[in-house]
XYZ file of C-alpha atoms in Angstrom:
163
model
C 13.266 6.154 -14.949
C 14.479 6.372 -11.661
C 14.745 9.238 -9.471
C 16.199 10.238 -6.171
C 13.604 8.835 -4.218
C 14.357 5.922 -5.104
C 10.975 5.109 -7.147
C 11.023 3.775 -10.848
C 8.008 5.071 -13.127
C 7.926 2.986 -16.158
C 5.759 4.574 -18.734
C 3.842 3.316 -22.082
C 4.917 -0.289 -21.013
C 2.884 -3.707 -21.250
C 1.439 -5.607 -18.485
C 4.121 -7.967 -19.189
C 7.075 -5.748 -19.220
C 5.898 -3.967 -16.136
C 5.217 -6.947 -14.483
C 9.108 -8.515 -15.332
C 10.443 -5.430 -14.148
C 8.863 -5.477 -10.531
C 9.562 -8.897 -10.050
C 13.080 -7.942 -10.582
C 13.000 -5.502 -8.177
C 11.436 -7.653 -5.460
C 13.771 -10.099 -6.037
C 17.072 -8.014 -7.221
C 16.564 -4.842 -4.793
C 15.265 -5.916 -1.767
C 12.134 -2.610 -1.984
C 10.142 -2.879 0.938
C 7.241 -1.517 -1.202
C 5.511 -1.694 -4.749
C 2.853 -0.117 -6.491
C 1.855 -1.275 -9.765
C -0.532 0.813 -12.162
C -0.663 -0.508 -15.398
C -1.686 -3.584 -17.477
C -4.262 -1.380 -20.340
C -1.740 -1.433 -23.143
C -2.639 -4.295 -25.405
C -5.324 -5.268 -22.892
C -7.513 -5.959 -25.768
C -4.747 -8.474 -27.228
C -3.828 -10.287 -23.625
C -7.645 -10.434 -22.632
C -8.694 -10.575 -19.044
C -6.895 -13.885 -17.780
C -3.949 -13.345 -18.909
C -3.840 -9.388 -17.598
C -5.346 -10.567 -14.321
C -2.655 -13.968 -13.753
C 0.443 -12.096 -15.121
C -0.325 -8.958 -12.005
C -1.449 -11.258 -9.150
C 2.127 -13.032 -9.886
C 3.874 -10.536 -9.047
C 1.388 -9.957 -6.422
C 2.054 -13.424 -5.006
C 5.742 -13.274 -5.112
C 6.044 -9.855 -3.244
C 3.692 -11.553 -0.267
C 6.610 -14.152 -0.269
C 8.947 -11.763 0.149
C 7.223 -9.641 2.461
C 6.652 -6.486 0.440
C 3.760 -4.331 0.720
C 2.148 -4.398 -2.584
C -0.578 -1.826 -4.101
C -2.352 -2.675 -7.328
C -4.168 0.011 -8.901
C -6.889 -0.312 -11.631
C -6.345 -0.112 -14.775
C -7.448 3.567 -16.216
C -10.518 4.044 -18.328
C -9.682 5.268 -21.466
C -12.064 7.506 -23.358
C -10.507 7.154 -27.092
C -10.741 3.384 -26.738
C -13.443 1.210 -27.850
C -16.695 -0.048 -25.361
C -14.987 -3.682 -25.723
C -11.721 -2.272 -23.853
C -14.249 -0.777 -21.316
C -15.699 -3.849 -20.406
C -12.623 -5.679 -20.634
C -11.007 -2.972 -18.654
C -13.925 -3.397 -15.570
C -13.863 -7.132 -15.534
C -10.452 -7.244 -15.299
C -10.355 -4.695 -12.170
C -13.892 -6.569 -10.989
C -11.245 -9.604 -10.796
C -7.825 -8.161 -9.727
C -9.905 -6.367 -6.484
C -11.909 -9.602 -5.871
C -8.325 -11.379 -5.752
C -6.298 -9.072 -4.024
C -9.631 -8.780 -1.353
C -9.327 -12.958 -0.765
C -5.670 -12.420 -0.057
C -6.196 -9.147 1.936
C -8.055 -11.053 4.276
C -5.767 -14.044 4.516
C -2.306 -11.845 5.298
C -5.063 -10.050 8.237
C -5.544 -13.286 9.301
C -1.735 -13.485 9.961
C -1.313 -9.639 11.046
C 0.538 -8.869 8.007
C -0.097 -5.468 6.570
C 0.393 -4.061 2.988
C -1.719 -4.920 0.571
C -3.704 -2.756 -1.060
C -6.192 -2.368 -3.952
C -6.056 1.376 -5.327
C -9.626 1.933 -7.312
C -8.937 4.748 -9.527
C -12.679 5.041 -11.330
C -13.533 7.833 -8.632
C -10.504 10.025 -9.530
C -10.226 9.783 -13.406
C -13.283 10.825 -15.220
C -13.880 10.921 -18.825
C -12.130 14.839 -18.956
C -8.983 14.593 -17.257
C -7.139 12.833 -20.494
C -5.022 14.888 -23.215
C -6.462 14.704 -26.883
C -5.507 11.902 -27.239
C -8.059 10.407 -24.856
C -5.259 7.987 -23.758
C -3.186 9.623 -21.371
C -3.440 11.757 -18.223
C -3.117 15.208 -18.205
C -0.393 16.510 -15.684
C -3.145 17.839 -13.127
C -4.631 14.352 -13.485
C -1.522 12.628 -12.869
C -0.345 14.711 -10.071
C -3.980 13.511 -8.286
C -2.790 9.552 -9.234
C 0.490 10.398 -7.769
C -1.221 12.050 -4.537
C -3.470 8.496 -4.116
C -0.142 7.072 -4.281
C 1.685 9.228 -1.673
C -1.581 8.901 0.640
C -1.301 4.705 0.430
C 3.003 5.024 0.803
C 2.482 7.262 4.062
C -0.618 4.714 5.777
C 1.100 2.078 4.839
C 4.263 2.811 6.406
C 2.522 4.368 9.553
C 0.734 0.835 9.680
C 3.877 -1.037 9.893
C 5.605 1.950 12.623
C 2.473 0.727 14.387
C 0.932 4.624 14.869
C -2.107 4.382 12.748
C -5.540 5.010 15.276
């Protein structure tokens, strides 16, 4: 869905669809920014490489084309089983460690934009609907505030007025 702003929300998608869809946009729309939250359904089925190399790809192609990129990690899910919990923690453990190597790298070259968004602080173990899956609307108005707080530093980063 797409609304005025300009911003697509894609819900109760794959890693995989999500993924093909922002590297269409990168390469189709010319955004100057994307944030990608996502990548638990059918975690269990991908596993952690696959989850983790099918993000950072899209990752690596909007550093090519100079978009600033946020990554957020993937959402805890109290209805699911303690194998998708520790799937879902080694696979942020690895997408932050990854995103933190090339962080450092585009600093190195005074390029700015790229972001890992750790959601475990904000989403706890209540905030979910019955069926322990998805965010209630007071939760996902707090993930959507995150969002707006990383859109606005970001772009005051590249005006050059961040302190």
């Amino acid at each position: 869905m797409t609304g005025s702003s300009g911003c697509t929300r894609l819900r109760v998608k794959r890693v995989k669809e999500t993924c093909e869809y922002a590297e269409k946009v990168i390469d189709d729309m010319n955004k100057w920014m994307v944030i990608i939250q996502g990548g638990g359904n059918r975690l269990l089925e991908n596993g952690r490489e696959v989850t983790v190399n099918t993000i950072m790809k899209v990752v690596e192609r909007a550093q090519k084309k100079n978009v600033r990129v946020a990554v957020t990690s993937l959402l805890r899910r109290p209805a699911c089983n303690e194998d998708y919990e520790r799937l879902c923690k080694e696979v942020n453990r690895d997408l932050h460690e990854k995103i933190l190597v090339m962080k450092a790298e585009s600093v190195r070259k005074r390029e700015v934009g790229l972001s890992f968004l750790d959601m475990d602080d904000l989403i706890q173990a209540g905030c979910f609907l019955r069926d322990g899956v998805h965010l209630s609307q007071e939760e996902e108005t707090k993930l959507s505030q995150r969002f707006i707080h990383w859109i606005r530093a970001t772009h005051l980063l590249m005006e050059g007025r961040m302190n």
